[in-house]
Amino acid sequence: MCIFCEIANKNIDSKIVYEDDFCIAFNDVAPAAPTHVLVIPKQHVANVNEASSELLSRIMQAVKEVVKALGISEYRLISNCGESSGQTVFHLHFHILGGKNLGKLCD
Ligand code: AMP
């Protein structure tokens, strides 16, 4: 089974920071910034290309709740879509990165 489905089903431990009926958010296991949280839908969808507008809207609502809970108002929100973008887990997720000056987006 998909590793993020396993996390959403609580079969694999993760540091969960937020949960609602549609989404779950947990700390990235290999943080790229002092704050690095992943927000995922509980439903398995590979990436943005496969997600409905309604699901994306639910996830964006969750993102806003997560950053409120984390106490941050400045952050970078990234969703890699496809291998060449850097996507390695093919269950839709949004990275919330913050807690430092993140610099430019790409080299
Ligand atoms: P991406 O490269 O955009 O697909 O991002 C996948 C992210 O999932 C990476 O930042 C990984 O560090 C993270 N990741 C992979 N496995 C786990 C896990 N078991 N718990 C938390 N984060 C994970």
Coordinates of C-alpha atoms and ligand atoms in Angstrom, one line a residue:
M1 CA 0.0 0.0 0.0
C2 CA 1.0 3.6 -0.5
I3 CA 3.1 4.9 2.4
F4 CA 1.0 8.1 2.8
C5 CA -2.2 5.9 2.8
E6 CA -0.5 3.9 5.6
I7 CA 0.2 7.2 7.5
A8 CA -3.4 8.4 6.9
N9 CA -4.7 5.0 8.2
K10 CA -2.3 5.3 11.2
N11 CA -0.6 2.0 10.3
I12 CA 2.7 3.9 10.2
D13 CA 3.7 6.3 12.9
S14 CA 4.1 10.0 12.1
K15 CA 4.0 13.2 14.0
I16 CA 0.5 14.4 13.2
V17 CA 0.0 18.1 13.6
Y18 CA -3.5 18.4 12.2
E19 CA -6.4 16.2 11.1
D20 CA -10.0 16.7 9.8
D21 CA -12.4 14.5 7.8
F22 CA -10.6 15.0 4.5
C23 CA -6.9 15.7 5.4
I24 CA -4.1 14.9 7.7
A25 CA -0.9 16.9 8.2
F26 CA 2.4 15.5 9.7
N27 CA 6.0 16.4 10.0
D28 CA 8.2 15.5 7.1
V29 CA 10.6 12.7 8.1
A30 CA 13.5 14.6 6.4
P31 CA 12.9 18.2 7.1
A32 CA 14.2 20.8 4.6
A33 CA 13.5 23.7 6.9
P34 CA 12.8 24.2 10.6
T35 CA 9.1 23.8 9.8
H36 CA 8.4 21.2 7.2
V37 CA 4.9 19.7 7.3
L38 CA 3.1 17.6 4.7
V39 CA -0.6 18.1 4.2
I40 CA -2.3 15.1 2.4
P41 CA -5.8 14.1 1.6
K42 CA -7.0 10.9 3.3
Q43 CA -8.3 9.7 -0.1
H44 CA -5.5 8.4 -2.4
V45 CA -4.9 10.7 -5.4
A46 CA -1.5 10.7 -7.1
N47 CA -1.0 14.4 -7.5
V48 CA -2.7 17.7 -8.4
N49 CA -3.4 16.5 -12.0
E50 CA -5.7 13.8 -10.6
A51 CA -7.4 15.9 -7.8
S52 CA -10.8 17.4 -8.1
S53 CA -11.2 21.2 -7.4
E54 CA -13.3 20.3 -4.4
L55 CA -10.6 18.1 -2.9
L56 CA -8.0 20.8 -3.6
S57 CA -10.2 23.4 -1.9
R58 CA -10.5 21.1 1.2
I59 CA -6.7 20.7 1.3
M60 CA -6.2 24.5 1.0
Q61 CA -8.6 25.0 3.9
A62 CA -6.6 22.5 5.9
V63 CA -3.3 24.3 5.0
K64 CA -4.7 27.5 6.4
E65 CA -5.7 25.6 9.6
V66 CA -2.3 24.0 9.8
V67 CA -0.3 27.2 9.6
K68 CA -2.6 28.7 12.2
A69 CA -1.9 25.8 14.5
L70 CA 1.8 26.1 13.8
G71 CA 1.7 29.8 14.6
I72 CA 3.3 30.8 11.3
S73 CA 2.1 33.3 8.7
E74 CA 5.0 33.2 6.2
Y75 CA 5.8 29.9 4.5
R76 CA 6.3 28.3 1.1
L77 CA 3.7 25.9 -0.2
I78 CA 4.9 23.3 -2.8
S79 CA 3.3 20.3 -4.5
N80 CA 5.6 18.4 -6.8
C81 CA 3.7 16.9 -9.7
G82 CA 5.5 14.2 -11.6
E83 CA 9.0 12.7 -11.4
S84 CA 10.8 15.5 -13.1
S85 CA 9.4 18.0 -10.6
G86 CA 10.9 15.9 -7.8
Q87 CA 7.8 14.0 -6.7
T88 CA 8.9 10.8 -5.0
V89 CA 5.7 9.8 -3.2
F90 CA 2.8 9.4 -5.6
H91 CA 0.0 10.4 -3.1
L92 CA -0.9 14.1 -3.4
H93 CA 0.8 16.2 -0.7
F94 CA 1.6 19.8 -0.1
H95 CA 4.8 20.8 1.6
I96 CA 4.6 23.6 4.1
L97 CA 8.1 25.0 4.6
G98 CA 9.0 27.8 6.9
G99 CA 10.9 29.0 10.0
K100 CA 13.8 30.5 8.1
N101 CA 14.5 32.7 5.1
L102 CA 13.9 30.2 2.2
G103 CA 15.6 32.2 -0.5
K104 CA 14.8 31.8 -4.2
L105 CA 12.5 29.0 -5.3
C106 CA 14.8 27.4 -7.9
D107 CA 18.5 27.5 -8.9
Ligands
AMP1 P1 8.0 14.6 -2.8 O1 9.5 14.4 -3.1 O2 7.5 16.0 -3.1 O3 7.2 13.5 -3.3 O4 8.0 14.6 -1.2 C1 7.9 13.4 -0.5 C2 8.2 13.8 1.0 O5 7.8 12.7 1.8 C3 9.8 13.9 1.2 O6 10.0 15.2 1.7 C4 10.0 12.8 2.2 O7 11.0 13.3 3.2 C5 8.7 12.6 2.9 N1 8.5 11.3 3.5 C6 8.6 10.1 2.9 N2 8.3 9.1 3.8 C7 7.8 9.8 4.9 C8 7.3 9.3 6.1 N3 7.2 8.0 6.4 N4 7.0 10.2 7.1 C9 7.1 11.5 6.8 N5 7.6 12.0 5.7 C10 7.9 11.2 4.7

